[in-house]
Amino acid sequence: MNVVVCVKRVPMTQEVDLEIDASKKDVSKDMLAYVLNEWDNYAVEEAIQIVEKFGGAVTAVTVGSEDDEEVLRRCLAMGAEKAIRVDPGDLSLDGFVISKILAEVIKGLEYDLVLTGVQADDDNYGIVGSMLAEHLGIARAAVVNHVDIEGDEANIKVELEGGVDEVLKIRFPALLSIQTGINEPRYVSIMGIRKAAKKELQVLPVTDLGLSEDDLSARTVVEEVFLPPETEGAEIIEGDAATVAEEILRIMKEKGVSV
Amino acid sequence: MGTIFVIAEHRQGELRDITFEMLFKANTLCKDLSHKLTAVVLGGDEALADEIKKWADTILLFEHERLKNFDGDLYKEVISGLIEEYEPFITLMGHTSWGMDFAPALAIKTGYPLATDCVDIQVEDGRPSVIRQIYSGKIFTKVSFRESKSYLITVRPGSFTPEEIGEQEGEIIKKELPSDLPEPSKEFIGFEEAGAGELDITQADLLVSIGRGVGEAENIEVVRELADLMGGVLSCSRPIVDKNWLPKYHQVGTSGKSVKPKVYLAFGISGAFQHVAGISGAGTVIAVNKDPKAPIFRVADYGVVDDLFNVVDALKEKLK
Ligand SMILES: Cc1cc2nc3c(=O)[nH]c(=O)nc-3n(C[C@H](O)[C@H](O)[C@H](O)COP(=O)(O)OP(=O)(O)OC[C@H]3O[C@@H](n4cnc5c(N)ncnc54)[C@H](O)[C@@H]3O)c2cc1C
């Protein structure tokens, strides 16, 4: 069972006062710390658990710059056998272009399953997995929170809105976009990452893939980014913790919750 | 005169809210652009189509055994055929689990550009653009499309509030599925209730809710004590359940429970749309978060910018 898993490195933006950069098309990222996208972390763990059980190998793929190799090394430390980074140069990337590039790379690999995360934590499109499946011409399922493999098919659960799962059987080859909580991603130590440095990390310039200009031209364009419009929002309760606590209890009482 | 498509989403015989939200937005767009609104109902029956009559000029209804359950491959095939036939200016679909499955595949099959998870849609000089939220809702962005004959958009649930519109009587047109349908690539087994449990957070008057800001599993007890002291019920955001720190039946949000307490106390929850969609029925929301820019403050009634543990400790102190 060979599994390809597609990953992305994303900035951590919680608790950060984000600023719009000079181009007005993104936030300034100089001060941000980066991680493996949360959804992808679960996808990598799922891929590794599958090959631990059924044999085969995991290949991790990303489209990104040299800095993004950090997340590939993490995948290698988690147990992937090989990693591939496609260097897009200064192409402007959207979900379409990324899926096109990934498809071209994955076509040349042997695989039964392709896993992606449901979405990336930065731009939240949730678009690459399903586009990639269509380029590859394989079966797909989105928002998968359970995978149970039997031979060349799997029983899976697709998470729907309202706390309902849809139980399906899917035949391989297939692409699944993986939802958080499907497993418990393993801990990766600095030592583990160092050890994995010996594993193969292949770098491919996008120009080597033979994709046409049209294949590499984005379908959507970010015109501008901006701070959320000032709405009324919450009334901020000021003061020291004791004052705040008193005020919260007063509001609760006013709203009919007596404590 | 052009047309705007809305792909209806329904499950087990019921239209989902997102369908009406899209119909409402499409209606305003159609008025501005003098376009016709065409709703597409794959599966379901005439009774279901009747429910959207007043929103649409035309309803294309496909009744077929194979459409009894959602099938993303069939959606892709049938809708791409309809787009060729009717050449809609825009096709709206839900940014839901099912929409995430078929919409991007449809974009590849038709070759038309797609923007997903949009919270607003504008049309200027005959070209649509969309508003989206990025970085967990801390930043907004305006996205345009490469010029095209037809545009595809998925809409974030809860972005539009359907209001009464003038009565109209849409015409229901029954359509046949094409004969050369692809073999199904998936087999539907059934639906399963996720996260049933002994506790029902939807019945609580007071929910004391924790998010990833709680930091460590051990810290949950600190907040649980507060919930007990207040006579409230403990609930949480998704990452707490993903980490197995609390059972699924504590989870609030689109993939958890929709709750309606008199007071919802949110500690260390950023306010992702999938979370806040679950608290729209709450009477009063009080959010405590270290980050003054956390999106939860845009939906809360009251906010406290502080470390949640300072506030939790102070509340306990007052209650003892
Ligand atoms: C298909 C799908 C379905 C989903 N369904 C749901 C759902 O049903 N429910 C749900 O909740 N999510 C759901 N999500 C996930 C959602 O997108 C967010 O990832 C999630 O809600 C984030 O949870 P959080 O706010 O607890 O964590 P984070 O976004 O990490 O936020 C943590 C917050 O805590 C604050 N903080 C940190 N430390 C402290 C401290 N000491 N004191 C005070 N504040 C602190 C930070 O400033 C931050 O704002 C879903 C996602 C997808 C893709």
PDB file of C-alpha atoms in Angstrom, chain A residues 22-257:
ATOM      1  CA  ALA A  22       3.087  47.025   1.415  1.00  0.00           C
ATOM      2  CA  SER A  23       1.626  45.124  -1.569  1.00  0.00           C
ATOM      3  CA  LYS A  24      -1.759  45.021   0.225  1.00  0.00           C
ATOM      4  CA  LYS A  25      -2.101  41.441  -1.094  1.00  0.00           C
ATOM      5  CA  ASP A  26      -0.939  39.615   2.017  1.00  0.00           C
ATOM      6  CA  VAL A  27       0.049  40.146   5.646  1.00  0.00           C
ATOM      7  CA  SER A  28       3.673  40.751   6.581  1.00  0.00           C
ATOM      8  CA  LYS A  29       5.125  37.431   7.511  1.00  0.00           C
ATOM      9  CA  ASP A  30       8.619  38.368   8.731  1.00  0.00           C
ATOM     10  CA  MET A  31       7.793  37.873  12.389  1.00  0.00           C
ATOM     11  CA  LEU A  32       5.610  34.792  12.067  1.00  0.00           C
ATOM     12  CA  ALA A  33       6.492  31.268  13.179  1.00  0.00           C
ATOM     13  CA  TYR A  34       5.566  28.441  10.817  1.00  0.00           C
ATOM     14  CA  VAL A  35       4.246  24.926  11.328  1.00  0.00           C
ATOM     15  CA  LEU A  36       3.005  21.946   9.365  1.00  0.00           C
ATOM     16  CA  ASN A  37      -0.655  22.676   8.580  1.00  0.00           C
ATOM     17  CA  GLU A  38      -2.762  21.079  11.324  1.00  0.00           C
ATOM     18  CA  TRP A  39      -4.960  19.089   8.910  1.00  0.00           C
ATOM     19  CA  ASP A  40      -1.888  17.794   7.054  1.00  0.00           C
ATOM     20  CA  ASN A  41      -0.321  16.632  10.306  1.00  0.00           C
ATOM     21  CA  TYR A  42      -3.289  14.279  10.755  1.00  0.00           C
ATOM     22  CA  ALA A  43      -3.045  13.192   7.088  1.00  0.00           C
ATOM     23  CA  VAL A  44       0.653  12.318   7.470  1.00  0.00           C
ATOM     24  CA  GLU A  45      -0.043  10.340  10.641  1.00  0.00           C
ATOM     25  CA  GLU A  46      -2.862   8.454   8.884  1.00  0.00           C
ATOM     26  CA  ALA A  47      -0.585   7.647   5.935  1.00  0.00           C
ATOM     27  CA  ILE A  48       2.116   6.321   8.244  1.00  0.00           C
ATOM     28  CA  GLN A  49      -0.292   4.222  10.289  1.00  0.00           C
ATOM     29  CA  ILE A  50      -1.563   2.692   7.032  1.00  0.00           C
ATOM     30  CA  VAL A  51       1.881   1.623   5.825  1.00  0.00           C
ATOM     31  CA  GLU A  52       2.822   0.422   9.312  1.00  0.00           C
ATOM     32  CA  LYS A  53      -0.148  -1.908   9.098  1.00  0.00           C
ATOM     33  CA  PHE A  54      -0.145  -2.914   5.430  1.00  0.00           C
ATOM     34  CA  GLY A  55       3.440  -2.314   4.266  1.00  0.00           C
ATOM     35  CA  GLY A  56       4.496   0.014   1.469  1.00  0.00           C
ATOM     36  CA  ALA A  57       5.858   3.511   1.722  1.00  0.00           C
ATOM     37  CA  VAL A  58       4.749   7.078   2.291  1.00  0.00           C
ATOM     38  CA  THR A  59       5.913   9.893   0.028  1.00  0.00           C
ATOM     39  CA  ALA A  60       5.336  13.458   1.211  1.00  0.00           C
ATOM     40  CA  VAL A  61       5.016  16.217  -1.396  1.00  0.00           C
ATOM     41  CA  THR A  62       4.901  19.972  -1.072  1.00  0.00           C
ATOM     42  CA  VAL A  63       4.916  22.887  -3.498  1.00  0.00           C
ATOM     43  CA  GLY A  64       7.042  25.578  -1.958  1.00  0.00           C
ATOM     44  CA  SER A  65      10.330  27.312  -1.318  1.00  0.00           C
ATOM     45  CA  GLU A  66      13.419  26.027   0.447  1.00  0.00           C
ATOM     46  CA  ASP A  67      12.028  27.193   3.800  1.00  0.00           C
ATOM     47  CA  ASP A  68       9.136  24.806   3.323  1.00  0.00           C
ATOM     48  CA  GLU A  69      11.509  21.826   3.456  1.00  0.00           C
ATOM     49  CA  GLU A  70      11.183  22.139   7.215  1.00  0.00           C
ATOM     50  CA  VAL A  71       7.747  20.478   7.080  1.00  0.00           C
ATOM     51  CA  LEU A  72       9.000  17.755   4.729  1.00  0.00           C
ATOM     52  CA  ARG A  73      11.761  16.921   7.224  1.00  0.00           C
ATOM     53  CA  ARG A  74       9.097  16.636   9.857  1.00  0.00           C
ATOM     54  CA  CYS A  75       7.162  14.198   7.634  1.00  0.00           C
ATOM     55  CA  LEU A  76      10.347  12.161   7.132  1.00  0.00           C
ATOM     56  CA  ALA A  77      10.907  12.108  10.895  1.00  0.00           C
ATOM     57  CA  MET A  78       7.328  10.914  11.396  1.00  0.00           C
ATOM     58  CA  GLY A  79       8.050   7.964   9.095  1.00  0.00           C
ATOM     59  CA  ALA A  80       7.689   9.007   5.467  1.00  0.00           C
ATOM     60  CA  GLU A  81      10.264   7.282   3.279  1.00  0.00           C
ATOM     61  CA  LYS A  82      10.739  10.006   0.739  1.00  0.00           C
ATOM     62  CA  ALA A  83       9.899  13.672   0.292  1.00  0.00           C
ATOM     63  CA  ILE A  84       9.517  15.797  -2.808  1.00  0.00           C
ATOM     64  CA  ARG A  85       9.504  19.582  -2.987  1.00  0.00           C
ATOM     65  CA  VAL A  86       8.428  21.237  -6.182  1.00  0.00           C
ATOM     66  CA  ASP A  87       9.941  24.681  -6.413  1.00  0.00           C
ATOM     67  CA  PRO A  88       7.390  26.967  -8.066  1.00  0.00           C
ATOM     68  CA  GLY A  89       9.854  29.828  -8.516  1.00  0.00           C
ATOM     69  CA  ASP A  90       7.910  33.066  -8.619  1.00  0.00           C
ATOM     70  CA  LEU A  91       4.706  31.633 -10.083  1.00  0.00           C
ATOM     71  CA  SER A  92       1.567  33.018  -8.544  1.00  0.00           C
ATOM     72  CA  LEU A  93      -0.101  30.034  -6.958  1.00  0.00           C
ATOM     73  CA  ASP A  94      -3.764  29.291  -6.393  1.00  0.00           C
ATOM     74  CA  GLY A  95      -5.479  25.998  -5.631  1.00  0.00           C
ATOM     75  CA  PHE A  96      -5.761  25.241  -9.331  1.00  0.00           C
ATOM     76  CA  VAL A  97      -2.056  25.674 -10.075  1.00  0.00           C
ATOM     77  CA  ILE A  98      -1.001  23.804  -6.933  1.00  0.00           C
ATOM     78  CA  SER A  99      -3.292  20.875  -7.757  1.00  0.00           C
ATOM     79  CA  LYS A 100      -1.989  20.823 -11.331  1.00  0.00           C
ATOM     80  CA  ILE A 101       1.625  20.684 -10.134  1.00  0.00           C
ATOM     81  CA  LEU A 102       0.894  18.011  -7.528  1.00  0.00           C
ATOM     82  CA  ALA A 103      -0.961  15.908 -10.105  1.00  0.00           C
ATOM     83  CA  GLU A 104       1.979  16.024 -12.504  1.00  0.00           C
ATOM     84  CA  VAL A 105       4.360  14.825  -9.791  1.00  0.00           C
ATOM     85  CA  ILE A 106       2.039  12.162  -8.394  1.00  0.00           C
ATOM     86  CA  LYS A 107       1.303  10.704 -11.862  1.00  0.00           C
ATOM     87  CA  GLY A 108       4.896   9.539 -11.948  1.00  0.00           C
ATOM     88  CA  LEU A 109       4.687   7.767  -8.578  1.00  0.00           C
ATOM     89  CA  GLU A 110       3.231   4.401  -7.627  1.00  0.00           C
ATOM     90  CA  TYR A 111       0.316   4.915  -5.275  1.00  0.00           C
ATOM     91  CA  ASP A 112      -2.881   3.378  -3.997  1.00  0.00           C
ATOM     92  CA  LEU A 113      -3.959   6.315  -1.887  1.00  0.00           C
ATOM     93  CA  VAL A 114      -3.397  10.056  -1.941  1.00  0.00           C
ATOM     94  CA  LEU A 115      -4.107  11.988   1.253  1.00  0.00           C
ATOM     95  CA  THR A 116      -4.407  15.731   1.763  1.00  0.00           C
ATOM     96  CA  GLY A 117      -5.682  17.801   4.677  1.00  0.00           C
ATOM     97  CA  VAL A 118      -9.259  19.104   4.422  1.00  0.00           C
ATOM     98  CA  GLN A 119      -7.945  22.672   4.207  1.00  0.00           C
ATOM     99  CA  ALA A 120      -4.912  24.796   4.935  1.00  0.00           C
ATOM    100  CA  ASP A 121      -5.035  26.896   8.059  1.00  0.00           C
ATOM    101  CA  ASP A 122      -3.862  30.062   6.279  1.00  0.00           C
ATOM    102  CA  ASP A 123      -6.126  30.606   3.277  1.00  0.00           C
ATOM    103  CA  ASN A 124      -8.862  28.064   4.112  1.00  0.00           C
ATOM    104  CA  TYR A 125      -9.837  27.243   0.516  1.00  0.00           C
ATOM    105  CA  GLY A 126     -10.255  23.493   0.993  1.00  0.00           C
ATOM    106  CA  ILE A 127      -9.874  23.124  -2.753  1.00  0.00           C
ATOM    107  CA  VAL A 128      -6.664  21.236  -3.611  1.00  0.00           C
ATOM    108  CA  GLY A 129      -7.698  17.682  -2.675  1.00  0.00           C
ATOM    109  CA  SER A 130     -10.779  17.412  -4.842  1.00  0.00           C
ATOM    110  CA  MET A 131      -9.120  19.212  -7.787  1.00  0.00           C
ATOM    111  CA  LEU A 132      -6.154  16.871  -7.550  1.00  0.00           C
ATOM    112  CA  ALA A 133      -8.402  13.785  -7.597  1.00  0.00           C
ATOM    113  CA  GLU A 134     -10.070  15.075 -10.752  1.00  0.00           C
ATOM    114  CA  HIS A 135      -6.718  15.720 -12.485  1.00  0.00           C
ATOM    115  CA  LEU A 136      -5.644  12.185 -11.557  1.00  0.00           C
ATOM    116  CA  GLY A 137      -9.005  10.705 -12.558  1.00  0.00           C
ATOM    117  CA  ILE A 138      -9.408   8.793  -9.291  1.00  0.00           C
ATOM    118  CA  ALA A 139     -12.180   8.379  -6.715  1.00  0.00           C
ATOM    119  CA  ARG A 140     -12.294  10.933  -3.931  1.00  0.00           C
ATOM    120  CA  ALA A 141     -13.913  11.808  -0.627  1.00  0.00           C
ATOM    121  CA  ALA A 142     -13.690  15.050   1.343  1.00  0.00           C
ATOM    122  CA  VAL A 143     -13.654  15.593   5.115  1.00  0.00           C
ATOM    123  CA  VAL A 144     -12.820  12.013   6.047  1.00  0.00           C
ATOM    124  CA  ASN A 145     -12.622  11.248   9.778  1.00  0.00           C
ATOM    125  CA  HIS A 146     -12.275   7.460   9.693  1.00  0.00           C
ATOM    126  CA  VAL A 147     -10.470   5.026   7.361  1.00  0.00           C
ATOM    127  CA  ASP A 148     -10.675   1.261   7.650  1.00  0.00           C
ATOM    128  CA  ILE A 149      -8.820  -0.542   4.857  1.00  0.00           C
ATOM    129  CA  GLU A 150      -9.768  -3.985   3.533  1.00  0.00           C
ATOM    130  CA  GLY A 151      -7.814  -5.158   0.490  1.00  0.00           C
ATOM    131  CA  ASP A 152      -8.163  -2.674  -2.337  1.00  0.00           C
ATOM    132  CA  GLU A 153     -10.999  -0.757  -0.783  1.00  0.00           C
ATOM    133  CA  ALA A 154     -11.773   1.069   2.433  1.00  0.00           C
ATOM    134  CA  ASN A 155     -14.727   1.780   4.644  1.00  0.00           C
ATOM    135  CA  ILE A 156     -14.585   5.468   5.373  1.00  0.00           C
ATOM    136  CA  LYS A 157     -16.603   8.054   7.227  1.00  0.00           C
ATOM    137  CA  VAL A 158     -17.239  11.477   5.773  1.00  0.00           C
ATOM    138  CA  GLU A 159     -18.016  14.090   8.387  1.00  0.00           C
ATOM    139  CA  LEU A 160     -21.159  16.062   7.570  1.00  0.00           C
ATOM    140  CA  GLU A 161     -22.594  19.132   9.236  1.00  0.00           C
ATOM    141  CA  GLY A 162     -24.676  18.652  12.359  1.00  0.00           C
ATOM    142  CA  GLY A 163     -22.734  15.843  13.989  1.00  0.00           C
ATOM    143  CA  VAL A 164     -23.613  13.220  11.370  1.00  0.00           C
ATOM    144  CA  ASP A 165     -21.165  10.925   9.588  1.00  0.00           C
ATOM    145  CA  GLU A 166     -21.785   9.358   6.206  1.00  0.00           C
ATOM    146  CA  VAL A 167     -20.425   5.809   5.963  1.00  0.00           C
ATOM    147  CA  LEU A 168     -19.093   4.881   2.524  1.00  0.00           C
ATOM    148  CA  LYS A 169     -17.057   2.242   0.779  1.00  0.00           C
ATOM    149  CA  ILE A 170     -14.440   3.554  -1.633  1.00  0.00           C
ATOM    150  CA  ARG A 171     -12.198   1.648  -4.049  1.00  0.00           C
ATOM    151  CA  PHE A 172      -8.527   2.410  -4.600  1.00  0.00           C
ATOM    152  CA  PRO A 173      -6.824   4.284  -6.084  1.00  0.00           C
ATOM    153  CA  ALA A 174      -8.501   7.112  -4.232  1.00  0.00           C
ATOM    154  CA  LEU A 175      -7.866  10.517  -2.747  1.00  0.00           C
ATOM    155  CA  LEU A 176      -9.106  11.313   0.745  1.00  0.00           C
ATOM    156  CA  SER A 177      -8.992  14.748   2.368  1.00  0.00           C
ATOM    157  CA  ILE A 178      -8.379  14.135   6.035  1.00  0.00           C
ATOM    158  CA  GLN A 179     -10.152  15.833   8.926  1.00  0.00           C
ATOM    159  CA  THR A 180      -8.532  16.676  12.271  1.00  0.00           C
ATOM    160  CA  GLY A 181      -9.084  14.244  15.139  1.00  0.00           C
ATOM    161  CA  ILE A 182      -8.920  11.121  12.920  1.00  0.00           C
ATOM    162  CA  ASN A 183      -5.870   9.881  14.891  1.00  0.00           C
ATOM    163  CA  GLU A 184      -3.290  11.045  17.402  1.00  0.00           C
ATOM    164  CA  PRO A 185      -0.347  12.473  15.470  1.00  0.00           C
ATOM    165  CA  ARG A 186       2.939  11.236  16.889  1.00  0.00           C
ATOM    166  CA  TYR A 187       5.391  13.461  18.671  1.00  0.00           C
ATOM    167  CA  VAL A 188       8.444  14.484  16.662  1.00  0.00           C
ATOM    168  CA  SER A 189      11.675  15.214  18.509  1.00  0.00           C
ATOM    169  CA  ILE A 190      14.544  17.379  17.293  1.00  0.00           C
ATOM    170  CA  MET A 191      16.659  14.184  17.403  1.00  0.00           C
ATOM    171  CA  GLY A 192      14.122  12.456  15.167  1.00  0.00           C
ATOM    172  CA  ILE A 193      14.317  15.278  12.658  1.00  0.00           C
ATOM    173  CA  ARG A 194      18.119  15.140  12.698  1.00  0.00           C
ATOM    174  CA  LYS A 195      18.105  11.400  12.100  1.00  0.00           C
ATOM    175  CA  ALA A 196      15.708  11.773   9.199  1.00  0.00           C
ATOM    176  CA  ALA A 197      18.130  14.163   7.486  1.00  0.00           C
ATOM    177  CA  LYS A 198      19.633  11.107   5.749  1.00  0.00           C
ATOM    178  CA  LYS A 199      16.367  10.304   4.004  1.00  0.00           C
ATOM    179  CA  GLU A 200      15.781  11.366   0.432  1.00  0.00           C
ATOM    180  CA  LEU A 201      14.416  14.854  -0.182  1.00  0.00           C
ATOM    181  CA  GLN A 202      14.077  15.493  -3.883  1.00  0.00           C
ATOM    182  CA  VAL A 203      13.780  19.020  -5.249  1.00  0.00           C
ATOM    183  CA  LEU A 204      12.109  19.564  -8.606  1.00  0.00           C
ATOM    184  CA  PRO A 205      11.947  22.918 -10.360  1.00  0.00           C
ATOM    185  CA  VAL A 206       8.425  23.354 -11.698  1.00  0.00           C
ATOM    186  CA  THR A 207       9.929  23.987 -15.134  1.00  0.00           C
ATOM    187  CA  ASP A 208      11.008  20.315 -15.224  1.00  0.00           C
ATOM    188  CA  LEU A 209       7.419  19.094 -15.129  1.00  0.00           C
ATOM    189  CA  GLY A 210       6.497  20.023 -18.698  1.00  0.00           C
ATOM    190  CA  LEU A 211       3.312  21.845 -17.725  1.00  0.00           C
ATOM    191  CA  SER A 212       1.902  24.403 -20.160  1.00  0.00           C
ATOM    192  CA  GLU A 213       1.581  28.098 -19.497  1.00  0.00           C
ATOM    193  CA  ASP A 214      -2.164  27.661 -19.147  1.00  0.00           C
ATOM    194  CA  ASP A 215      -1.692  24.846 -16.609  1.00  0.00           C
ATOM    195  CA  LEU A 216       0.414  27.202 -14.532  1.00  0.00           C
ATOM    196  CA  SER A 217      -1.800  30.262 -14.687  1.00  0.00           C
ATOM    197  CA  ALA A 218      -3.924  30.989 -11.650  1.00  0.00           C
ATOM    198  CA  ARG A 219      -7.711  30.974 -12.015  1.00  0.00           C
ATOM    199  CA  THR A 220      -8.242  33.285  -9.061  1.00  0.00           C
ATOM    200  CA  VAL A 221      -6.374  36.429  -8.047  1.00  0.00           C
ATOM    201  CA  VAL A 222      -6.146  38.089  -4.636  1.00  0.00           C
ATOM    202  CA  GLU A 223      -6.981  41.739  -5.353  1.00  0.00           C
ATOM    203  CA  GLU A 224      -6.385  42.988  -1.834  1.00  0.00           C
ATOM    204  CA  VAL A 225      -6.410  41.949   1.793  1.00  0.00           C
ATOM    205  CA  PHE A 226      -7.829  44.135   4.542  1.00  0.00           C
ATOM    206  CA  LEU A 227      -8.620  44.185   8.224  1.00  0.00           C
ATOM    207  CA  PRO A 228     -12.164  43.132   9.147  1.00  0.00           C
ATOM    208  CA  PRO A 229     -14.586  46.042   8.968  1.00  0.00           C
ATOM    209  CA  GLU A 230     -15.163  47.609  12.383  1.00  0.00           C
ATOM    210  CA  THR A 231     -18.503  46.292  13.491  1.00  0.00           C
ATOM    211  CA  GLU A 232     -20.135  46.853  16.832  1.00  0.00           C
ATOM    212  CA  GLY A 233     -18.618  43.706  18.253  1.00  0.00           C
ATOM    213  CA  ALA A 234     -18.269  42.875  21.903  1.00  0.00           C
ATOM    214  CA  GLU A 235     -18.474  45.417  24.685  1.00  0.00           C
ATOM    215  CA  ILE A 236     -15.098  45.030  26.356  1.00  0.00           C
ATOM    216  CA  ILE A 237     -15.168  44.640  30.127  1.00  0.00           C
ATOM    217  CA  GLU A 238     -12.205  46.543  31.566  1.00  0.00           C
ATOM    218  CA  GLY A 239     -10.545  46.385  34.948  1.00  0.00           C
ATOM    219  CA  ASP A 240      -8.579  43.960  37.105  1.00  0.00           C
ATOM    220  CA  ALA A 241      -9.607  40.311  37.242  1.00  0.00           C
ATOM    221  CA  ALA A 242     -11.732  40.793  40.385  1.00  0.00           C
ATOM    222  CA  THR A 243     -13.684  43.656  38.805  1.00  0.00           C
ATOM    223  CA  VAL A 244     -14.113  41.670  35.589  1.00  0.00           C
ATOM    224  CA  ALA A 245     -15.357  38.637  37.524  1.00  0.00           C
ATOM    225  CA  GLU A 246     -17.888  40.729  39.387  1.00  0.00           C
ATOM    226  CA  GLU A 247     -19.150  42.240  36.146  1.00  0.00           C
ATOM    227  CA  ILE A 248     -19.447  38.810  34.490  1.00  0.00           C
ATOM    228  CA  LEU A 249     -21.491  37.515  37.416  1.00  0.00           C
ATOM    229  CA  ARG A 250     -23.703  40.606  37.276  1.00  0.00           C
ATOM    230  CA  ILE A 251     -24.338  40.131  33.537  1.00  0.00           C
ATOM    231  CA  MET A 252     -25.093  36.453  34.066  1.00  0.00           C
ATOM    232  CA  LYS A 253     -27.644  37.280  36.737  1.00  0.00           C
ATOM    233  CA  GLU A 254     -29.212  39.934  34.515  1.00  0.00           C
ATOM    234  CA  LYS A 255     -29.566  37.345  31.746  1.00  0.00           C
ATOM    235  CA  GLY A 256     -31.357  34.936  34.023  1.00  0.00           C
ATOM    236  CA  VAL A 257     -28.524  32.632  35.099  1.00  0.00           C
TER     237      VAL A 257
END
